[in-house]
């Protein structure tokens, strides 16, 4: 736990990301939370001329939430020098967030990452694989309306995310994992997906229970929360993006599949299939998948359905997959599948070892 009584503001460069402000209050702090501001609607402002939303700086954002001063936690913040719309997030940015958490791990009890909602589930999934042996909360949040707008959801999301990150149970963090907090629900990061572009309730976690609900009090679903080990935090780098997605649709052509599997240096394909992992049994399709597997390309079967998952062999239309060596992604989200592949392909594991790990939970992302 951290304690402090100082009152000061700091402005220095750490790992190319700027410490815009360090807020400290004249009390003995219960614990210490680091906010990492990456951008997103939460910190956007409407351009008067065009009406389009554009990012603004963390200083302006934090001024909109005076309530933050009421926390008994020491709250510090680090901001991306250029806050971004999360559609521009790249694996290098995931790495910068993970590195910031790693570098500041011992000084803080929890982390809140302010992030655009569009790709938040990808970042949360990636962080879960990058931060091995995590035993402190990393809570991602954002908002559907900018913080300056009257009906904004940003204040509640940020304030509750800080509260969750600072909650201690039996002397340990209540949520020692990467999670997303949005509109009264806390979700496991690598189980969540952005499922609504309009409602304040933008996220869902169709195959895993919510980790906590925020009502008058915070109700934690302790049995669903990750049980960490006590090893030291380790950071895994994301170095391989040689993957592609084939989202099946009735009428997909041989030319399209042929050109994807012949992409130079391709190492894996996420095959988005129908229902419980089914696909056409047309011979040309099966033959192309066989060619891909022979080229050592991993094919990971993920269902297009949000709820439920792949059950290869349940129908005749998925039996061939077992024979060919297509890997079942079971109930993994698309976002977790992409992040897990990028992570595993960047390790020195063999193709067979990667195939084995794809079918087992590394951070609670898949139900066995
Ligand atoms: N386009 C925004 C972003 O993802 C949307 C949001 O923040 O909700 O950065």
mmCIF file of N, CA and C in Angstrom, residues 204-303:
data_model
loop_
_atom_site.group_PDB
_atom_site.id
_atom_site.type_symbol
_atom_site.label_atom_id
_atom_site.label_comp_id
_atom_site.label_asym_id
_atom_site.label_seq_id
_atom_site.Cartn_x
_atom_site.Cartn_y
_atom_site.Cartn_z
ATOM 1 N N UNK A 204 -20.736 -6.056 -23.596
ATOM 2 C CA UNK A 204 -21.344 -7.249 -23.018
ATOM 3 C C UNK A 204 -20.271 -8.321 -22.934
ATOM 4 N N UNK A 205 -20.587 -9.343 -22.168
ATOM 5 C CA UNK A 205 -19.657 -10.450 -21.967
ATOM 6 C C UNK A 205 -20.512 -11.712 -22.034
ATOM 7 N N UNK A 206 -20.909 -12.091 -23.265
ATOM 8 C CA UNK A 206 -21.948 -13.112 -23.413
ATOM 9 C C UNK A 206 -21.600 -14.471 -22.838
ATOM 10 N N UNK A 207 -20.309 -14.790 -22.754
ATOM 11 C CA UNK A 207 -19.944 -16.133 -22.298
ATOM 12 C C UNK A 207 -19.283 -16.176 -20.931
ATOM 13 N N UNK A 208 -19.379 -15.053 -20.195
ATOM 14 C CA UNK A 208 -18.775 -15.065 -18.860
ATOM 15 C C UNK A 208 -19.544 -14.093 -17.969
ATOM 16 N N UNK A 209 -19.792 -14.472 -16.710
ATOM 17 C CA UNK A 209 -20.583 -13.583 -15.844
ATOM 18 C C UNK A 209 -19.886 -12.250 -15.574
ATOM 19 N N UNK A 210 -20.678 -11.230 -15.242
ATOM 20 C CA UNK A 210 -20.058 -9.945 -14.888
ATOM 21 C C UNK A 210 -19.270 -10.126 -13.589
ATOM 22 N N UNK A 211 -18.176 -9.377 -13.474
ATOM 23 C CA UNK A 211 -17.304 -9.503 -12.300
ATOM 24 C C UNK A 211 -17.821 -8.657 -11.143
ATOM 25 N N UNK A 212 -18.558 -7.606 -11.477
ATOM 26 C CA UNK A 212 -19.121 -6.751 -10.423
ATOM 27 C C UNK A 212 -20.242 -5.914 -11.011
ATOM 28 N N UNK A 213 -21.176 -5.525 -10.137
ATOM 29 C CA UNK A 213 -22.255 -4.628 -10.539
ATOM 30 C C UNK A 213 -22.223 -3.431 -9.610
ATOM 31 N N UNK A 214 -22.409 -2.250 -10.207
ATOM 32 C CA UNK A 214 -22.405 -1.039 -9.387
ATOM 33 C C UNK A 214 -23.827 -0.542 -9.230
ATOM 34 N N UNK A 215 -24.329 -0.651 -8.019
ATOM 35 C CA UNK A 215 -25.638 -0.068 -7.696
ATOM 36 C C UNK A 215 -25.381 0.920 -6.575
ATOM 37 N N UNK A 216 -26.220 0.884 -5.558
ATOM 38 C CA UNK A 216 -25.971 1.735 -4.400
ATOM 39 C C UNK A 216 -24.620 1.343 -3.795
ATOM 40 N N UNK A 217 -24.340 0.027 -3.833
ATOM 41 C CA UNK A 217 -22.996 -0.407 -3.430
ATOM 42 C C UNK A 217 -22.385 -1.209 -4.570
ATOM 43 N N UNK A 218 -21.096 -1.482 -4.445
ATOM 44 C CA UNK A 218 -20.427 -2.307 -5.461
ATOM 45 C C UNK A 218 -20.582 -3.765 -5.059
ATOM 46 N N UNK A 219 -21.186 -4.559 -5.938
ATOM 47 C CA UNK A 219 -21.345 -5.987 -5.603
ATOM 48 C C UNK A 219 -20.378 -6.794 -6.453
ATOM 49 N N UNK A 220 -19.382 -7.377 -5.796
ATOM 50 C CA UNK A 220 -18.384 -8.157 -6.525
ATOM 51 C C UNK A 220 -18.809 -9.612 -6.612
ATOM 52 N N UNK A 221 -18.604 -10.194 -7.775
ATOM 53 C CA UNK A 221 -18.908 -11.604 -7.992
ATOM 54 C C UNK A 221 -17.597 -12.372 -7.782
ATOM 55 N N UNK A 222 -17.218 -12.510 -6.519
ATOM 56 C CA UNK A 222 -15.871 -13.001 -6.206
ATOM 57 C C UNK A 222 -15.541 -14.347 -6.846
ATOM 58 N N UNK A 223 -16.550 -15.215 -6.978
ATOM 59 C CA UNK A 223 -16.228 -16.541 -7.522
ATOM 60 C C UNK A 223 -15.837 -16.464 -9.005
ATOM 61 N N UNK A 224 -16.240 -15.383 -9.697
ATOM 62 C CA UNK A 224 -15.910 -15.259 -11.124
ATOM 63 C C UNK A 224 -14.600 -14.507 -11.351
ATOM 64 N N UNK A 225 -14.085 -13.895 -10.306
ATOM 65 C CA UNK A 225 -12.887 -13.063 -10.462
ATOM 66 C C UNK A 225 -11.626 -13.932 -10.450
ATOM 67 N N UNK A 226 -10.689 -13.563 -11.297
ATOM 68 C CA UNK A 226 -9.452 -14.329 -11.504
ATOM 69 C C UNK A 226 -8.667 -14.489 -10.198
ATOM 70 N N UNK A 227 -8.168 -15.701 -9.989
ATOM 71 C CA UNK A 227 -7.337 -15.942 -8.791
ATOM 72 C C UNK A 227 -5.876 -15.864 -9.230
ATOM 73 N N UNK A 228 -5.186 -14.803 -8.824
ATOM 74 C CA UNK A 228 -3.812 -14.627 -9.320
ATOM 75 C C UNK A 228 -2.810 -15.504 -8.577
ATOM 76 N N UNK A 229 -1.609 -15.629 -9.140
ATOM 77 C CA UNK A 229 -0.549 -16.306 -8.398
ATOM 78 C C UNK A 229 0.321 -15.219 -7.772
ATOM 79 N N UNK A 230 1.340 -15.607 -7.000
ATOM 80 C CA UNK A 230 2.137 -14.542 -6.381
ATOM 81 C C UNK A 230 3.515 -14.403 -7.027
ATOM 82 N N UNK A 231 3.597 -14.804 -8.310
ATOM 83 C CA UNK A 231 4.871 -14.621 -9.023
ATOM 84 C C UNK A 231 5.006 -13.145 -9.416
ATOM 85 N N UNK A 232 6.232 -12.774 -9.824
ATOM 86 C CA UNK A 232 6.458 -11.390 -10.235
ATOM 87 C C UNK A 232 5.831 -11.095 -11.587
ATOM 88 N N UNK A 233 5.351 -9.864 -11.741
ATOM 89 C CA UNK A 233 4.763 -9.446 -13.025
ATOM 90 C C UNK A 233 5.812 -9.566 -14.129
ATOM 91 N N UNK A 234 5.344 -10.098 -15.269
ATOM 92 C CA UNK A 234 6.238 -10.253 -16.417
ATOM 93 C C UNK A 234 5.535 -9.613 -17.607
ATOM 94 N N UNK A 235 6.285 -8.948 -18.462
ATOM 95 C CA UNK A 235 5.642 -8.309 -19.613
ATOM 96 C C UNK A 235 5.970 -9.090 -20.883
ATOM 97 N N UNK A 236 4.952 -9.476 -21.633
ATOM 98 C CA UNK A 236 5.152 -10.198 -22.887
ATOM 99 C C UNK A 236 4.957 -9.242 -24.055
ATOM 100 N N UNK A 237 5.887 -9.262 -24.985
ATOM 101 C CA UNK A 237 5.804 -8.338 -26.124
ATOM 102 C C UNK A 237 4.922 -8.919 -27.221
ATOM 103 N N UNK A 238 4.240 -8.052 -27.904
ATOM 104 C CA UNK A 238 3.438 -8.464 -29.057
ATOM 105 C C UNK A 238 4.234 -8.207 -30.305
ATOM 106 N N UNK A 239 4.654 -9.268 -30.986
ATOM 107 C CA UNK A 239 5.519 -8.980 -32.124
ATOM 108 C C UNK A 239 5.033 -9.583 -33.428
ATOM 109 N N UNK A 240 3.912 -10.258 -33.447
ATOM 110 C CA UNK A 240 3.535 -10.908 -34.702
ATOM 111 C C UNK A 240 2.094 -10.646 -35.125
ATOM 112 N N UNK A 241 1.957 -9.899 -36.207
ATOM 113 C CA UNK A 241 0.600 -9.611 -36.691
ATOM 114 C C UNK A 241 0.327 -10.274 -38.049
ATOM 115 N N UNK A 242 1.017 -11.385 -38.314
ATOM 116 C CA UNK A 242 0.813 -12.065 -39.600
ATOM 117 C C UNK A 242 -0.425 -12.956 -39.552
ATOM 118 N N UNK A 243 -1.542 -12.314 -39.308
ATOM 119 C CA UNK A 243 -2.793 -13.066 -39.234
ATOM 120 C C UNK A 243 -3.832 -12.435 -40.169
ATOM 121 N N UNK A 244 -4.861 -13.188 -40.469
ATOM 122 C CA UNK A 244 -5.956 -12.667 -41.302
ATOM 123 C C UNK A 244 -7.257 -13.249 -40.773
ATOM 124 N N UNK A 245 -8.353 -12.609 -41.153
ATOM 125 C CA UNK A 245 -9.663 -13.116 -40.758
ATOM 126 C C UNK A 245 -10.451 -13.460 -42.010
ATOM 127 N N UNK A 246 -11.114 -14.596 -41.980
ATOM 128 C CA UNK A 246 -12.077 -14.902 -43.044
ATOM 129 C C UNK A 246 -13.432 -15.000 -42.371
ATOM 130 N N UNK A 247 -14.286 -14.009 -42.634
ATOM 131 C CA UNK A 247 -15.638 -14.085 -42.089
ATOM 132 C C UNK A 247 -16.514 -14.707 -43.170
ATOM 133 N N UNK A 248 -17.018 -15.894 -42.891
ATOM 134 C CA UNK A 248 -17.784 -16.617 -43.910
ATOM 135 C C UNK A 248 -19.150 -15.971 -44.141
ATOM 136 N N UNK A 249 -19.628 -16.079 -45.370
ATOM 137 C CA UNK A 249 -21.002 -15.683 -45.694
ATOM 138 C C UNK A 249 -21.437 -16.577 -46.843
ATOM 139 N N UNK A 250 -22.725 -16.828 -46.954
ATOM 140 C CA UNK A 250 -23.182 -17.675 -48.054
ATOM 141 C C UNK A 250 -22.787 -17.017 -49.377
ATOM 142 N N UNK A 251 -22.081 -17.746 -50.223
ATOM 143 C CA UNK A 251 -21.680 -17.189 -51.521
ATOM 144 C C UNK A 251 -20.238 -16.709 -51.542
ATOM 145 N N UNK A 252 -19.508 -16.849 -50.448
ATOM 146 C CA UNK A 252 -18.095 -16.416 -50.454
ATOM 147 C C UNK A 252 -17.363 -17.177 -51.557
ATOM 148 N N UNK A 253 -16.478 -16.496 -52.279
ATOM 149 C CA UNK A 253 -15.913 -17.133 -53.478
ATOM 150 C C UNK A 253 -14.563 -17.798 -53.212
ATOM 151 N N UNK A 254 -14.268 -18.737 -54.090
ATOM 152 C CA UNK A 254 -12.999 -19.459 -54.034
ATOM 153 C C UNK A 254 -11.826 -18.487 -54.176
ATOM 154 N N UNK A 255 -12.008 -17.461 -55.061
ATOM 155 C CA UNK A 255 -10.921 -16.498 -55.300
ATOM 156 C C UNK A 255 -10.546 -15.761 -54.015
ATOM 157 N N UNK A 256 -11.571 -15.379 -53.253
ATOM 158 C CA UNK A 256 -11.312 -14.620 -52.019
ATOM 159 C C UNK A 256 -10.517 -15.484 -51.034
ATOM 160 N N UNK A 257 -10.993 -16.728 -50.806
ATOM 161 C CA UNK A 257 -10.305 -17.612 -49.850
ATOM 162 C C UNK A 257 -8.896 -17.911 -50.359
ATOM 163 N N UNK A 258 -8.791 -18.176 -51.679
ATOM 164 C CA UNK A 258 -7.488 -18.499 -52.270
ATOM 165 C C UNK A 258 -6.512 -17.351 -52.033
ATOM 166 N N UNK A 259 -6.982 -16.120 -52.280
ATOM 167 C CA UNK A 259 -6.035 -15.008 -52.149
ATOM 168 C C UNK A 259 -5.645 -14.792 -50.688
ATOM 169 N N UNK A 260 -6.562 -15.017 -49.758
ATOM 170 C CA UNK A 260 -6.181 -14.822 -48.341
ATOM 171 C C UNK A 260 -5.156 -15.868 -47.909
ATOM 172 N N UNK A 261 -5.402 -17.131 -48.250
ATOM 173 C CA UNK A 261 -4.448 -18.138 -47.755
ATOM 174 C C UNK A 261 -3.088 -18.045 -48.457
ATOM 175 N N UNK A 262 -3.051 -17.300 -49.564
ATOM 176 C CA UNK A 262 -1.763 -17.112 -50.235
ATOM 177 C C UNK A 262 -1.118 -15.768 -49.893
ATOM 178 N N UNK A 263 -1.609 -15.118 -48.855
ATOM 179 C CA UNK A 263 -0.979 -13.865 -48.402
ATOM 180 C C UNK A 263 0.451 -14.189 -47.947
ATOM 181 N N UNK A 264 1.447 -13.460 -48.447
ATOM 182 C CA UNK A 264 2.829 -13.765 -48.039
ATOM 183 C C UNK A 264 3.007 -13.704 -46.521
ATOM 184 N N UNK A 265 3.744 -14.640 -45.988
ATOM 185 C CA UNK A 265 4.098 -14.716 -44.554
ATOM 186 C C UNK A 265 2.922 -14.939 -43.608
ATOM 187 N N UNK A 266 1.773 -15.322 -44.152
ATOM 188 C CA UNK A 266 0.611 -15.533 -43.281
ATOM 189 C C UNK A 266 0.866 -16.719 -42.348
ATOM 190 N N UNK A 267 0.563 -16.518 -41.045
ATOM 191 C CA UNK A 267 0.806 -17.601 -40.081
ATOM 192 C C UNK A 267 -0.477 -18.141 -39.472
ATOM 193 N N UNK A 268 -1.529 -17.337 -39.473
ATOM 194 C CA UNK A 268 -2.772 -17.827 -38.852
ATOM 195 C C UNK A 268 -3.986 -17.125 -39.454
ATOM 196 N N UNK A 269 -5.094 -17.854 -39.449
ATOM 197 C CA UNK A 269 -6.369 -17.303 -39.933
ATOM 198 C C UNK A 269 -7.407 -17.493 -38.835
ATOM 199 N N UNK A 270 -8.141 -16.426 -38.531
ATOM 200 C CA UNK A 270 -9.318 -16.579 -37.676
ATOM 201 C C UNK A 270 -10.473 -16.814 -38.644
ATOM 202 N N UNK A 271 -11.053 -17.999 -38.566
ATOM 203 C CA UNK A 271 -12.152 -18.349 -39.461
ATOM 204 C C UNK A 271 -13.458 -18.117 -38.709
ATOM 205 N N UNK A 272 -14.179 -17.100 -39.104
ATOM 206 C CA UNK A 272 -15.454 -16.792 -38.418
ATOM 207 C C UNK A 272 -16.570 -17.585 -39.080
ATOM 208 N N UNK A 273 -17.055 -18.570 -38.356
ATOM 209 C CA UNK A 273 -17.998 -19.535 -38.922
ATOM 210 C C UNK A 273 -19.425 -19.302 -38.422
ATOM 211 N N UNK A 274 -20.349 -20.103 -38.950
ATOM 212 C CA UNK A 274 -21.765 -19.959 -38.584
ATOM 213 C C UNK A 274 -22.075 -20.772 -37.319
ATOM 214 N N UNK A 275 -23.007 -20.265 -36.526
ATOM 215 C CA UNK A 275 -23.534 -21.016 -35.388
ATOM 216 C C UNK A 275 -22.466 -21.648 -34.524
ATOM 217 N N UNK A 276 -22.613 -22.975 -34.317
ATOM 218 C CA UNK A 276 -21.691 -23.686 -33.421
ATOM 219 C C UNK A 276 -20.389 -24.081 -34.131
ATOM 220 N N UNK A 277 -19.929 -23.226 -35.059
ATOM 221 C CA UNK A 277 -18.645 -23.476 -35.724
ATOM 222 C C UNK A 277 -18.788 -24.172 -37.064
ATOM 223 N N UNK A 278 -19.903 -23.939 -37.745
ATOM 224 C CA UNK A 278 -20.183 -24.656 -38.995
ATOM 225 C C UNK A 278 -19.811 -23.851 -40.234
ATOM 226 N N UNK A 279 -19.602 -24.589 -41.342
ATOM 227 C CA UNK A 279 -19.253 -23.934 -42.605
ATOM 228 C C UNK A 279 -19.703 -24.817 -43.756
ATOM 229 N N UNK A 280 -19.634 -24.268 -44.940
ATOM 230 C CA UNK A 280 -20.014 -25.021 -46.136
ATOM 231 C C UNK A 280 -19.121 -26.261 -46.292
ATOM 232 N N UNK A 281 -19.714 -27.329 -46.832
ATOM 233 C CA UNK A 281 -18.910 -28.539 -47.059
ATOM 234 C C UNK A 281 -18.443 -28.635 -48.522
ATOM 235 N N UNK A 282 -18.561 -27.505 -49.274
ATOM 236 C CA UNK A 282 -18.138 -27.548 -50.680
ATOM 237 C C UNK A 282 -16.678 -27.993 -50.764
ATOM 238 N N UNK A 283 -16.395 -28.834 -51.743
ATOM 239 C CA UNK A 283 -15.075 -29.447 -51.841
ATOM 240 C C UNK A 283 -13.951 -28.423 -52.016
ATOM 241 N N UNK A 284 -14.204 -27.411 -52.869
ATOM 242 C CA UNK A 284 -13.143 -26.417 -53.106
ATOM 243 C C UNK A 284 -12.754 -25.717 -51.800
ATOM 244 N N UNK A 285 -13.749 -25.512 -50.922
ATOM 245 C CA UNK A 285 -13.494 -24.806 -49.657
ATOM 246 C C UNK A 285 -12.630 -25.683 -48.738
ATOM 247 N N UNK A 286 -13.069 -26.929 -48.567
ATOM 248 C CA UNK A 286 -12.323 -27.854 -47.702
ATOM 249 C C UNK A 286 -10.897 -28.032 -48.240
ATOM 250 N N UNK A 287 -10.781 -28.161 -49.582
ATOM 251 C CA UNK A 287 -9.454 -28.364 -50.175
ATOM 252 C C UNK A 287 -8.535 -27.168 -49.925
ATOM 253 N N UNK A 288 -9.091 -25.957 -49.982
ATOM 254 C CA UNK A 288 -8.250 -24.777 -49.735
ATOM 255 C C UNK A 288 -7.793 -24.738 -48.277
ATOM 256 N N UNK A 289 -8.689 -25.167 -47.365
ATOM 257 C CA UNK A 289 -8.274 -25.193 -45.954
ATOM 258 C C UNK A 289 -7.159 -26.220 -45.754
ATOM 259 N N UNK A 290 -7.267 -27.357 -46.459
ATOM 260 C CA UNK A 290 -6.212 -28.377 -46.353
ATOM 261 C C UNK A 290 -4.879 -27.783 -46.838
ATOM 262 N N UNK A 291 -4.937 -27.045 -47.952
ATOM 263 C CA UNK A 291 -3.711 -26.419 -48.472
ATOM 264 C C UNK A 291 -3.120 -25.480 -47.411
ATOM 265 N N UNK A 292 -3.992 -24.691 -46.772
ATOM 266 C CA UNK A 292 -3.507 -23.735 -45.753
ATOM 267 C C UNK A 292 -2.829 -24.473 -44.602
ATOM 268 N N UNK A 293 -3.476 -25.537 -44.102
ATOM 269 C CA UNK A 293 -2.896 -26.288 -42.972
ATOM 270 C C UNK A 293 -1.556 -26.892 -43.396
ATOM 271 N N UNK A 294 -1.481 -27.370 -44.653
ATOM 272 C CA UNK A 294 -0.211 -27.936 -45.130
ATOM 273 C C UNK A 294 0.879 -26.875 -45.218
ATOM 274 N N UNK A 295 0.458 -25.622 -45.418
ATOM 275 C CA UNK A 295 1.442 -24.515 -45.455
ATOM 276 C C UNK A 295 1.809 -24.067 -44.035
ATOM 277 N N UNK A 296 1.347 -24.833 -43.029
ATOM 278 C CA UNK A 296 1.634 -24.528 -41.622
ATOM 279 C C UNK A 296 0.878 -23.296 -41.106
ATOM 280 N N UNK A 297 -0.204 -22.933 -41.806
ATOM 281 C CA UNK A 297 -1.027 -21.809 -41.335
ATOM 282 C C UNK A 297 -2.023 -22.362 -40.313
ATOM 283 N N UNK A 298 -2.077 -21.704 -39.147
ATOM 284 C CA UNK A 298 -3.021 -22.134 -38.099
ATOM 285 C C UNK A 298 -4.400 -21.589 -38.448
ATOM 286 N N UNK A 299 -5.420 -22.441 -38.405
ATOM 287 C CA UNK A 299 -6.787 -21.948 -38.654
ATOM 288 C C UNK A 299 -7.567 -22.086 -37.351
ATOM 289 N N UNK A 300 -8.027 -20.951 -36.838
ATOM 290 C CA UNK A 300 -8.739 -20.928 -35.557
ATOM 291 C C UNK A 300 -10.215 -20.629 -35.817
ATOM 292 N N UNK A 301 -11.053 -21.557 -35.406
ATOM 293 C CA UNK A 301 -12.494 -21.465 -35.680
ATOM 294 C C UNK A 301 -13.213 -20.705 -34.557
ATOM 295 N N UNK A 302 -13.793 -19.558 -34.910
ATOM 296 C CA UNK A 302 -14.526 -18.717 -33.939
ATOM 297 C C UNK A 302 -15.940 -18.506 -34.491
ATOM 298 N N UNK A 303 -16.929 -18.615 -33.622
ATOM 299 C CA UNK A 303 -18.306 -18.475 -34.105
ATOM 300 C C UNK A 303 -18.674 -17.016 -34.359
#
